[in-house]
Short mmCIF file of C-alpha atoms and ligand atoms in Angstrom, two decimals:
data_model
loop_
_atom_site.label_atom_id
_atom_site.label_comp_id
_atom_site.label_asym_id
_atom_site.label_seq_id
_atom_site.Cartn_x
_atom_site.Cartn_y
_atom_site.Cartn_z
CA UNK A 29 -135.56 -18.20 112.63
CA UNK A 30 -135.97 -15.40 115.84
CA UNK A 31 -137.67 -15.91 118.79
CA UNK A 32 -137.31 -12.47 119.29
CA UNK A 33 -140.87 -11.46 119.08
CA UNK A 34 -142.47 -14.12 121.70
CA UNK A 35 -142.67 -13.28 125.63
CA UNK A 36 -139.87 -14.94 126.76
CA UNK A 37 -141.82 -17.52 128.93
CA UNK A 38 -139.86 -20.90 127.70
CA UNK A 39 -136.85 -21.91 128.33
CA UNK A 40 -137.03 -24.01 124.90
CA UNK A 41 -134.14 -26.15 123.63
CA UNK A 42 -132.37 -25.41 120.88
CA UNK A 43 -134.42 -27.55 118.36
CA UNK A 44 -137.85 -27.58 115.72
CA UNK A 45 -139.21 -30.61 114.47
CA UNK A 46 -140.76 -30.15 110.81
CA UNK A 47 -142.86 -33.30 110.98
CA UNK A 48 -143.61 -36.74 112.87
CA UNK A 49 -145.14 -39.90 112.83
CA UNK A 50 -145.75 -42.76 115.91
CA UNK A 51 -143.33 -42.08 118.21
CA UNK A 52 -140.83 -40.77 115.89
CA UNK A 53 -140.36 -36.62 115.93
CA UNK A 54 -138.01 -35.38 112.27
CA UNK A 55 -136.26 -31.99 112.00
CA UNK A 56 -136.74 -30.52 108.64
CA UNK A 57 -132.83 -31.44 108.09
CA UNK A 58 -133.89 -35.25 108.45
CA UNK A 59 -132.87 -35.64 112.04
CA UNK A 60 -134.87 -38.02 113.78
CA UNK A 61 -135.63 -38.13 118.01
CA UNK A 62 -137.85 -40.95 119.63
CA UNK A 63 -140.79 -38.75 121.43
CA UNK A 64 -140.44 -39.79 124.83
CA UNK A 65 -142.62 -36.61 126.37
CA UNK A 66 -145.83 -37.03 123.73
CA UNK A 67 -145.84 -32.94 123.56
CA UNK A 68 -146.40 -33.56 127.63
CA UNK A 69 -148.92 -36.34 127.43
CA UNK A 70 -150.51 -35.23 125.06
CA UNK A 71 -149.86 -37.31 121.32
CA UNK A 72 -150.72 -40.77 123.43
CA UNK A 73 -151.84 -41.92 120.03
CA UNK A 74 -148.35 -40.57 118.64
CA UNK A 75 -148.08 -38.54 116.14
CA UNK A 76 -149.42 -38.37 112.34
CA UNK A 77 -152.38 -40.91 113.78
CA UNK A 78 -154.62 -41.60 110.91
CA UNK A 79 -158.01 -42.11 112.92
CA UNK A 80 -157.19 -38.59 114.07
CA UNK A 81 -155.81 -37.26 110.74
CA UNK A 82 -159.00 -38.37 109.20
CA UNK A 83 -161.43 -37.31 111.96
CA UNK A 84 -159.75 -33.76 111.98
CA UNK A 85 -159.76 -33.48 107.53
CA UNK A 86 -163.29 -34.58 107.29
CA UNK A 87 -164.51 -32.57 110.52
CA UNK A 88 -162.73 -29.89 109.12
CA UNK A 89 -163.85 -29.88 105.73
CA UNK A 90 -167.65 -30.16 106.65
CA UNK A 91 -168.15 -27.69 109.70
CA UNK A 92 -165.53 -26.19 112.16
CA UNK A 93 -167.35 -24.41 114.82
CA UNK A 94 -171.16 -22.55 115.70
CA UNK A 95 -170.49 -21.78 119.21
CA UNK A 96 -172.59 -22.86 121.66
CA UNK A 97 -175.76 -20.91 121.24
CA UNK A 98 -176.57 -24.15 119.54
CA UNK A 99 -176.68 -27.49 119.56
CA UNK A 100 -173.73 -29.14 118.69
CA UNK A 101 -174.91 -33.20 117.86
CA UNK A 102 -170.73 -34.24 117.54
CA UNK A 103 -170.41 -32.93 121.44
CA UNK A 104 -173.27 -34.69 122.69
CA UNK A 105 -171.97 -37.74 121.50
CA UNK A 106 -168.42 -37.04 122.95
CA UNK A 107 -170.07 -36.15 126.42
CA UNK A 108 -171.96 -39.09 126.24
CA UNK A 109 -168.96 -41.55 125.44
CA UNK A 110 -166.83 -39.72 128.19
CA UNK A 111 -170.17 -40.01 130.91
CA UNK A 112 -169.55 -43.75 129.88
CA UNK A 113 -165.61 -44.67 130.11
CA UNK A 114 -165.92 -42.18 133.58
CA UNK A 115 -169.05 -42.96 135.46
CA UNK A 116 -170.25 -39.22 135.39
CA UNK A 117 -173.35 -37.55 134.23
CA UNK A 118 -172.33 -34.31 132.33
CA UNK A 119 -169.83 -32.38 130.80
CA UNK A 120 -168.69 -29.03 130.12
CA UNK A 121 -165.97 -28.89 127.30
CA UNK A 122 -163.41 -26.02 127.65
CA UNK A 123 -159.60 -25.50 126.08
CA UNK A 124 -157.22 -26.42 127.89
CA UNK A 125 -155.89 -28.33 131.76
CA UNK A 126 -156.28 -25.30 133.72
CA UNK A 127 -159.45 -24.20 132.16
CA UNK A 128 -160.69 -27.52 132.99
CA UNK A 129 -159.99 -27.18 136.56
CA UNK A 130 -160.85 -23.28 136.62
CA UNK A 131 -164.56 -25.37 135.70
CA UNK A 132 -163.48 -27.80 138.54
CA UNK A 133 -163.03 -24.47 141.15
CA UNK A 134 -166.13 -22.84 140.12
CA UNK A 135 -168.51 -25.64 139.97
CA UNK A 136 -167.34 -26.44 144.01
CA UNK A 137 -167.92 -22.89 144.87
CA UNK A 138 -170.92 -22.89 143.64
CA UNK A 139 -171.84 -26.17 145.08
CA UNK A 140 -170.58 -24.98 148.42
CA UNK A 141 -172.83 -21.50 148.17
CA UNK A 142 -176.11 -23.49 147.07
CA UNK A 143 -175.46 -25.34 150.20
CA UNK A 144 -175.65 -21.83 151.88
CA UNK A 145 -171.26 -21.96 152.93
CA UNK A 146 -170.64 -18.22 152.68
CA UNK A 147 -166.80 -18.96 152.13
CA UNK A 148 -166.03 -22.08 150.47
CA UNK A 149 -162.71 -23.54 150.31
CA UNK A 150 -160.93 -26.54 148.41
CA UNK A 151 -158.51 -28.67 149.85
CA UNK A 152 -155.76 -28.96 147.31
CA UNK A 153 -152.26 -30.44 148.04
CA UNK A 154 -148.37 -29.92 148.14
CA UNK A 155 -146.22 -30.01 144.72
CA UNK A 156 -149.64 -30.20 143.05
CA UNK A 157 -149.74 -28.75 139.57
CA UNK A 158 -153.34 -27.73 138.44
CA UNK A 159 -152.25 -25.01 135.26
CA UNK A 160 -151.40 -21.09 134.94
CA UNK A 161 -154.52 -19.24 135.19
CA UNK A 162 -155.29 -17.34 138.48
CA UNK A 163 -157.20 -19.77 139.84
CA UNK A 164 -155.49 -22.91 138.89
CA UNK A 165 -152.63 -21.37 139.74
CA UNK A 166 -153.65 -20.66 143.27
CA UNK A 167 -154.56 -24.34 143.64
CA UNK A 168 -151.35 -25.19 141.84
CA UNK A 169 -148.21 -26.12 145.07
CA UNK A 170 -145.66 -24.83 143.31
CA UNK A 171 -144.26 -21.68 144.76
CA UNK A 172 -141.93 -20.11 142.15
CA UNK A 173 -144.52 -20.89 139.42
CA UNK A 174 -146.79 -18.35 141.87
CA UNK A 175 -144.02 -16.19 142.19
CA UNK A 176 -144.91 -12.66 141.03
CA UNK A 177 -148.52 -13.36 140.57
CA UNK A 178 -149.95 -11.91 144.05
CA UNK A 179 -152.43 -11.76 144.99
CA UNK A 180 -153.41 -15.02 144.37
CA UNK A 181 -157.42 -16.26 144.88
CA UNK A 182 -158.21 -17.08 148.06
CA UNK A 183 -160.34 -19.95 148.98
CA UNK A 184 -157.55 -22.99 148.98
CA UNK A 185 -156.34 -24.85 152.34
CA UNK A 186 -153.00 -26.95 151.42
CA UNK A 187 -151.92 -30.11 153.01
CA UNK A 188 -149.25 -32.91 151.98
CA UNK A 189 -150.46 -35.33 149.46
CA UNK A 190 -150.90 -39.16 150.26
CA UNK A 191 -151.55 -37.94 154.05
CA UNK A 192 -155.30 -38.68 155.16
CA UNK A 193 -154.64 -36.99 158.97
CA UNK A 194 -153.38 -34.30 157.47
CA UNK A 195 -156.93 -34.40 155.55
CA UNK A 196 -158.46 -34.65 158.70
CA UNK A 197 -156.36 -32.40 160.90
CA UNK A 198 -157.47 -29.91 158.13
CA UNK A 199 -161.66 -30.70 158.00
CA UNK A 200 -161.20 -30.05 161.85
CA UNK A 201 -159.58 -27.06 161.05
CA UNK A 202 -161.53 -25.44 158.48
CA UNK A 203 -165.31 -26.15 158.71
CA UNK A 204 -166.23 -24.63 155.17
CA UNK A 205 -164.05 -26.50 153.01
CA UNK A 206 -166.55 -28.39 150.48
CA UNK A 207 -164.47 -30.18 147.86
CA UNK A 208 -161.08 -31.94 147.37
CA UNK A 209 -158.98 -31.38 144.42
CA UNK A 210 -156.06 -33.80 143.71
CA UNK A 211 -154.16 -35.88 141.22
CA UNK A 212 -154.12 -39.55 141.47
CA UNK A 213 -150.30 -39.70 140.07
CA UNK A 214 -148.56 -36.15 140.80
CA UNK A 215 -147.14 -35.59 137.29
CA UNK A 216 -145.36 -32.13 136.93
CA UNK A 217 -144.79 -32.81 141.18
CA UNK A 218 -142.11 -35.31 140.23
CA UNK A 219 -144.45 -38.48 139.43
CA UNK A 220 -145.56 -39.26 143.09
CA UNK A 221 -147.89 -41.75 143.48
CA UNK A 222 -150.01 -42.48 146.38
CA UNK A 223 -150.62 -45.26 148.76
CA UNK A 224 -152.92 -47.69 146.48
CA UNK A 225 -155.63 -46.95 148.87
CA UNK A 226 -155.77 -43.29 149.18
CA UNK A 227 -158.10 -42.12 146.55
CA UNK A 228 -160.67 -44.69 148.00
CA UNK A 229 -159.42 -43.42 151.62
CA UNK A 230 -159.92 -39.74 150.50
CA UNK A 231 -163.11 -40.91 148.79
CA UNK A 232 -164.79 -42.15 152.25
CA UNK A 233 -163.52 -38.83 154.04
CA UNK A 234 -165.39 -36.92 151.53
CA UNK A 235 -168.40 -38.57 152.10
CA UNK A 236 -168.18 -38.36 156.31
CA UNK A 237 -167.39 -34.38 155.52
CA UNK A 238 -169.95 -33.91 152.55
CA UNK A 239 -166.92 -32.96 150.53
CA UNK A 240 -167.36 -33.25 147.20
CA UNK A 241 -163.84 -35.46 145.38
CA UNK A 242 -162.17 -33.74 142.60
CA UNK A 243 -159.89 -35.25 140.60
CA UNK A 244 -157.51 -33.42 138.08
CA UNK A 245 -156.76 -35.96 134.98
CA UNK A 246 -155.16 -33.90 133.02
CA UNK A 247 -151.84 -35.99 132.89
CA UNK A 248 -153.23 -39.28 134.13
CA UNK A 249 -156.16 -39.51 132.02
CA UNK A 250 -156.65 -40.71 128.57
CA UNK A 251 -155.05 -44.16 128.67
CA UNK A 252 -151.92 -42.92 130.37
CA UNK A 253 -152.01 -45.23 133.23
CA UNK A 254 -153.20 -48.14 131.62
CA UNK A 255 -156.91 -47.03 132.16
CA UNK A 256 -159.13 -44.29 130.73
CA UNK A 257 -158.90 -42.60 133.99
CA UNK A 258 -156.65 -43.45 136.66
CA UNK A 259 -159.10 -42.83 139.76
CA UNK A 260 -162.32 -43.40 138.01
CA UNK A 261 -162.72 -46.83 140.57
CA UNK A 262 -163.09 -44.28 143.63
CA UNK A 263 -165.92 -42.87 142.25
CA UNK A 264 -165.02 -39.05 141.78
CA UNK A 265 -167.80 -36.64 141.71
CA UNK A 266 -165.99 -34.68 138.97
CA UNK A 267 -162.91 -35.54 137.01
CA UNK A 268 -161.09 -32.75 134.62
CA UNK A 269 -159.26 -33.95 131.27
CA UNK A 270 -157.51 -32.45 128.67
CA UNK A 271 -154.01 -33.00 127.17
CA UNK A 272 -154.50 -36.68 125.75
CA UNK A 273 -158.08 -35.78 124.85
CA UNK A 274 -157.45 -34.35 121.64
CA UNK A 275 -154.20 -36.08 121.08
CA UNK A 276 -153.09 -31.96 120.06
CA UNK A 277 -155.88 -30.24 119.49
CA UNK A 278 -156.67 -28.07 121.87
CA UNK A 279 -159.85 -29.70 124.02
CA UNK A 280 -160.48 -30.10 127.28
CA UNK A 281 -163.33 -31.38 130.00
CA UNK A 282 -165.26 -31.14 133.12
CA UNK A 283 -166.90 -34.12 133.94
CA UNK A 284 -169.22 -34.55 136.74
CA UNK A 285 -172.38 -36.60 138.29
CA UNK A 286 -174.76 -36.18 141.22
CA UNK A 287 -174.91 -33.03 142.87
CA UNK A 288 -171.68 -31.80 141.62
CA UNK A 289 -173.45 -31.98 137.50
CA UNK A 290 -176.28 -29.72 138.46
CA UNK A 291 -174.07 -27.13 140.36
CA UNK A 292 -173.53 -25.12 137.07
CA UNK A 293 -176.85 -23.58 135.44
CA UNK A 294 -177.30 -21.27 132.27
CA UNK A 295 -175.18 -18.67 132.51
CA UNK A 296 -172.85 -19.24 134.96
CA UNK A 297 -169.90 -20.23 133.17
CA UNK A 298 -169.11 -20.74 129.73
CA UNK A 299 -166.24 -20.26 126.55
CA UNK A 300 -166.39 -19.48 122.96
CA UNK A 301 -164.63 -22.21 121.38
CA UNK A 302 -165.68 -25.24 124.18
CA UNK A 303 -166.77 -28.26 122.68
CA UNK A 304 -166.93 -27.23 118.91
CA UNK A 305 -167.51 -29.71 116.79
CA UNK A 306 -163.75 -29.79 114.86
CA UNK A 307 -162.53 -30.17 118.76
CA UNK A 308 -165.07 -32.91 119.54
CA UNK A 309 -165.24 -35.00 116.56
CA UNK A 310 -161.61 -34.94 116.83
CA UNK A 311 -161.91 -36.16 120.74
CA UNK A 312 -164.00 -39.05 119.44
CA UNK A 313 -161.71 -40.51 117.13
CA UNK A 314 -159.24 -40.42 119.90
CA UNK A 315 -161.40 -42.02 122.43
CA UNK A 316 -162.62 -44.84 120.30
CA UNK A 317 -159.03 -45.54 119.24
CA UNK A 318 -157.37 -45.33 122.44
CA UNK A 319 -160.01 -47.38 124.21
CA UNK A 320 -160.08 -50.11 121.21
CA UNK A 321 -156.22 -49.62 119.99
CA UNK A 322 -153.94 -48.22 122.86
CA UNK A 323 -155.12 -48.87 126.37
CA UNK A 324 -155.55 -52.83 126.64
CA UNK A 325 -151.50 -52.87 126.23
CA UNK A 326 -150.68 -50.03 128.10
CA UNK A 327 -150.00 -52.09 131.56
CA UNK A 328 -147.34 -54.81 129.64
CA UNK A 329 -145.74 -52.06 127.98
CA UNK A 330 -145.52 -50.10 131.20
CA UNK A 331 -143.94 -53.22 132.45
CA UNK A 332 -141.24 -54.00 129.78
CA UNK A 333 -140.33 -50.38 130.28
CA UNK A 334 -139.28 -50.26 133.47
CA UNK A 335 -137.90 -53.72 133.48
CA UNK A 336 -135.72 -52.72 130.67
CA UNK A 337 -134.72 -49.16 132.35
CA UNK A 338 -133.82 -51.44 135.36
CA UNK A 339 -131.33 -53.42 133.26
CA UNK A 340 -129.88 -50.11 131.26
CA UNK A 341 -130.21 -47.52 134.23
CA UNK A 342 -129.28 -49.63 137.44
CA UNK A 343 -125.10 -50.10 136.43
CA UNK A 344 -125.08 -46.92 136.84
CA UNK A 345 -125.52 -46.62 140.30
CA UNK A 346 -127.52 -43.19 140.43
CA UNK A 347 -130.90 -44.25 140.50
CA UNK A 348 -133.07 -44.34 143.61
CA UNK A 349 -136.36 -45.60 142.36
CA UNK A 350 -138.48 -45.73 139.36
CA UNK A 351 -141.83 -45.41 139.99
CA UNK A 352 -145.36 -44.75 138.04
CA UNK A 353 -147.87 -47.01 136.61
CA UNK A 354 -148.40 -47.80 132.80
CA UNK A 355 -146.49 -45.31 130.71
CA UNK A 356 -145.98 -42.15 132.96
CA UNK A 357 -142.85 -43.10 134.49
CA UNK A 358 -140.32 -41.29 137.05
CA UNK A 359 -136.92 -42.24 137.13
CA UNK A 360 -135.45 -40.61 140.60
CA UNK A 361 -131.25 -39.91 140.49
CA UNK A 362 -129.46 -39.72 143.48
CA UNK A 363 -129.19 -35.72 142.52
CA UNK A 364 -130.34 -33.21 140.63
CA UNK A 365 -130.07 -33.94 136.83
CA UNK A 366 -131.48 -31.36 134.17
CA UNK A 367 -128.23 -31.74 132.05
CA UNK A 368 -129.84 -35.55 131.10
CA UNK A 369 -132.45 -33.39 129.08
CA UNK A 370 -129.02 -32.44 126.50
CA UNK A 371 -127.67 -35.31 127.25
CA UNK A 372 -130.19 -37.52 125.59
CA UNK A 373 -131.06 -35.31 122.91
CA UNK A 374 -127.15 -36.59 121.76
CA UNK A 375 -128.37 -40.17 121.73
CA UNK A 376 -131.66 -38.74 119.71
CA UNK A 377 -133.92 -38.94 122.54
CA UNK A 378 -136.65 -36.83 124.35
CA UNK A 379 -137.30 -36.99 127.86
CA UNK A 380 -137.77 -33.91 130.31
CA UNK A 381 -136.25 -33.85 133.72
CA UNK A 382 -139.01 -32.44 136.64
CA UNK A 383 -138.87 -31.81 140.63
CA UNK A 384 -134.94 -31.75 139.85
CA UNK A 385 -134.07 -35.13 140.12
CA UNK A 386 -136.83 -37.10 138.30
CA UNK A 387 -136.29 -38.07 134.36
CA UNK A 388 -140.17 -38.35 133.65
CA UNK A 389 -141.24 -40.42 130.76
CA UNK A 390 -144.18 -40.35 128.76
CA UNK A 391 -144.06 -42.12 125.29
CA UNK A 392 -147.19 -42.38 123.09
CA UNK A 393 -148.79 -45.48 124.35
CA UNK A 394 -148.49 -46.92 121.07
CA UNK A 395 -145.22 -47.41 121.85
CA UNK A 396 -143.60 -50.70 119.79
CA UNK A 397 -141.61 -53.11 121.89
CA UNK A 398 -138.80 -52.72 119.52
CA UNK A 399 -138.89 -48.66 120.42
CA UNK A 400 -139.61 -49.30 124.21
CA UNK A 401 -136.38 -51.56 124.34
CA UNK A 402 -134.40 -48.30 121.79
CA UNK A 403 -135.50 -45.90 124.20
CA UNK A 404 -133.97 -47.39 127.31
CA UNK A 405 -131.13 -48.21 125.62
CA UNK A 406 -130.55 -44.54 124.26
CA UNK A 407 -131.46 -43.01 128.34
CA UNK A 408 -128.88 -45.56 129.36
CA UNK A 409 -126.00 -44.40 127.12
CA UNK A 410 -127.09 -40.28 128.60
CA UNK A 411 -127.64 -41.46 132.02
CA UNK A 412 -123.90 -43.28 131.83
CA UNK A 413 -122.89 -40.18 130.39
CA UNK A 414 -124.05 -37.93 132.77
CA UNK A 415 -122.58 -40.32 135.55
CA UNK A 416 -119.11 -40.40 134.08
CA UNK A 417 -119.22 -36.32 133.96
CA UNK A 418 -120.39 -36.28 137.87
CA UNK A 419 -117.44 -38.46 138.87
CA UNK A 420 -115.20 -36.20 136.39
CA UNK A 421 -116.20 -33.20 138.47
C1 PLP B 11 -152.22 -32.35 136.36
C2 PLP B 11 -152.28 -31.13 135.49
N1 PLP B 11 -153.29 -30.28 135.61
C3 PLP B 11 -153.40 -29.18 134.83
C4 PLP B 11 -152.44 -28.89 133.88
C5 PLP B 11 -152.58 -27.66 133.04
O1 PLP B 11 -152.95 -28.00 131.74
P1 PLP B 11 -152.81 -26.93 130.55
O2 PLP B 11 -151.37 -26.67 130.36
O3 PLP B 11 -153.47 -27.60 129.37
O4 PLP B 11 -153.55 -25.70 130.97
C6 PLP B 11 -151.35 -29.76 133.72
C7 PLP B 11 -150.29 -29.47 132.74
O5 PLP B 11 -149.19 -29.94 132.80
C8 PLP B 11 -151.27 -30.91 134.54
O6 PLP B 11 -150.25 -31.77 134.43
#
């Protein structure tokens, strides 16, 4: 095995799974690691799922993709079902997070020119994380991801999240911003979340400024928080999904309603693979079977989680807070703590460690009580570890 021939991008740990099932990730030597990450929020169903197994062999096995010169009958149905569990109107189906919000970033411009603003801008926010392309990257507040990449696109004004003045300092500021783009949890930011009022809060803002709300649900969507999307209730004008979506395969989604659906006509945007009908009947299985399966427990087992991280983490004496809601969970160290990534690979667990000091959970939300109570347990024993070896140096 050589990695010798791939750009040199990852810094990936020393380690290949051969196979997996639930929550449960097996090297090909037999090894096995509880999946605390999901592939990054992505397996919420966990892995080896057989309403996705199924959905993918029979899609498979009867038509794979067209493109969309056609019509596509599986993707109406998925745009349809998402329109439902969101409160939007239409979709546009795409590949991946930041081609989601690339959609997102065009569809405002667009938007902002039809309204006859020669310069429009989107307010996006610090430590935000909206993908890798040029544009998302631009919107992205991260600086050493940007590093390298300049010039970046123009067009963003950047303000701390979960701070309304700041919002309005900024629409007194700049008259031709026309949409908002933010996360309702900060995920790859360190698992901030805001004030419980803000999206609502940022929601009437938009409407005094004619602003159009944006919200990026890449991470927080598809169950994650306990509910199909976690700022659906302040009535976005467009949400973006993908990760959880396809529960691996690659799909993603702009979803919008009102003005914001109608901003994007034939031929102004568009991708080869978006929305074919492997992707989408794929996406349906996983919607039904979150929705009916995964997401009415999510909140208790979000629950049990912490309160048995609490009991496990807290005798240690280096944690801060943990914060979240449902099962994306940040546990915040009094210091930096990357070495609890090895550490808890020992005890045959897999967590990732972001913003320095945050362990960030994200099990498959079909997480068993038994394995939320083993996976505490097992960050306990690395956390204890990693304690003793701070006092040691
Ligand atoms: C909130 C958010 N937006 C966008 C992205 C980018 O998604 P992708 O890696 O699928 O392009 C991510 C990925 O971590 C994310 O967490």
């Amino acid at each position: 095995m050589s990695d010798e021939h791939l750009m040199p991008v990852y810094a990936r740990q020393p380690l290949a799974f051969a196979r997996g099932h639930g929550v449960w990730l097996e090297t090909a030597e037999g090894e096995s690691y509880l999946d605390a990450l999901s592939g990054i929020a992505v397996c919420n169903l966990g892995h080896g799922h057989p309403a996705v197994v199924e959905a993918l062999r029979e899609q498979a096995g009867t038509l794979i993709h067209t493109s969309n010169l056609y019509r596509i009958p599986v993707q109406e149905r998925l745009a349809e079902r998402l329109c439902a569990v969101s409160g939007m109107e239409r979709a546009f189906f795409c590949n991946s997070g930041a081609e989601s919000n690339e959609t997102a970033i065009k569809l405002a411009r667009r938007h902002g020119h039809a309204r006859g603003v020669e310069t429009p801008r989107i307010l996006v926010m610090d430590n935000a994380f909206h993908g890798r392309t040029l544009a998302s990257l631009s919107a992205t507040g991260n600086t050493r991801a940007q590093e390298g990449f300049a010039p970046l696109v123009e067009g963003f004004v950047r303000v701390p999240f979960d701070d309304l003045a700041a919002v309005e300092k900024a629409a007194g500021e700049y008259p031709d911003i026309v949409a908002v783009l933010v996360e309702p949890i900060q995920g790859e930011g360190g698992v901030q979340v805001p004030a419980e009022d803000y999206l609502e809060r940022l929601r009437t803002l938009c409407d005094e400024q004619g602003w159009l709300l944006m919200l990026d649900e890449v991470q927080t969507g598809n169950g994650r928080t306990g509910e199909y999307f976690a700022g659906a209730s302040a009535r976005p004008d467009v949400i973006t999904t993908a990760k959880g979506l396809g529960n691996g395969f690659p799909i993603a989604v702009c979803l919008a309603r009102g003005e914001a659906a109608e901003a994007l006509g034939p031929g102004s945007h568009g991708t080869t693979y978006g929305g074919n009908p492997l992707g989408c009947a794929t996406a349906l299985a996983v919607v039904d079977t979150l929705e009916n399966e995964a997401i009415p427990a999510v909140r208790e087992k979000g629950e049990r989680l912490r309160e048995k991280l609490r009991e496990q983490l807290e005798p240690t004496g280096l944690v801060r807070e943990i914060r979240g809601r449902g099962l994306i969970l940040g546990i915040v160290l009094e210091r930096d703590c990357a070495e609890v990534v090895e550490l808890a690979r020992d005890q045959g667990l897999l967590v990732n460690v972001t913003a320095g000091n945050v362990i960030r959970l994200l099990p498959p939300l079909v997480i068993s009580d038994e394995e939320i109570d083993l996976l505490a347990t097992r960050l306990g024993r690395a956390v204890a570890e990693f304690a003793r070896r701070q006092e040691a140096s």
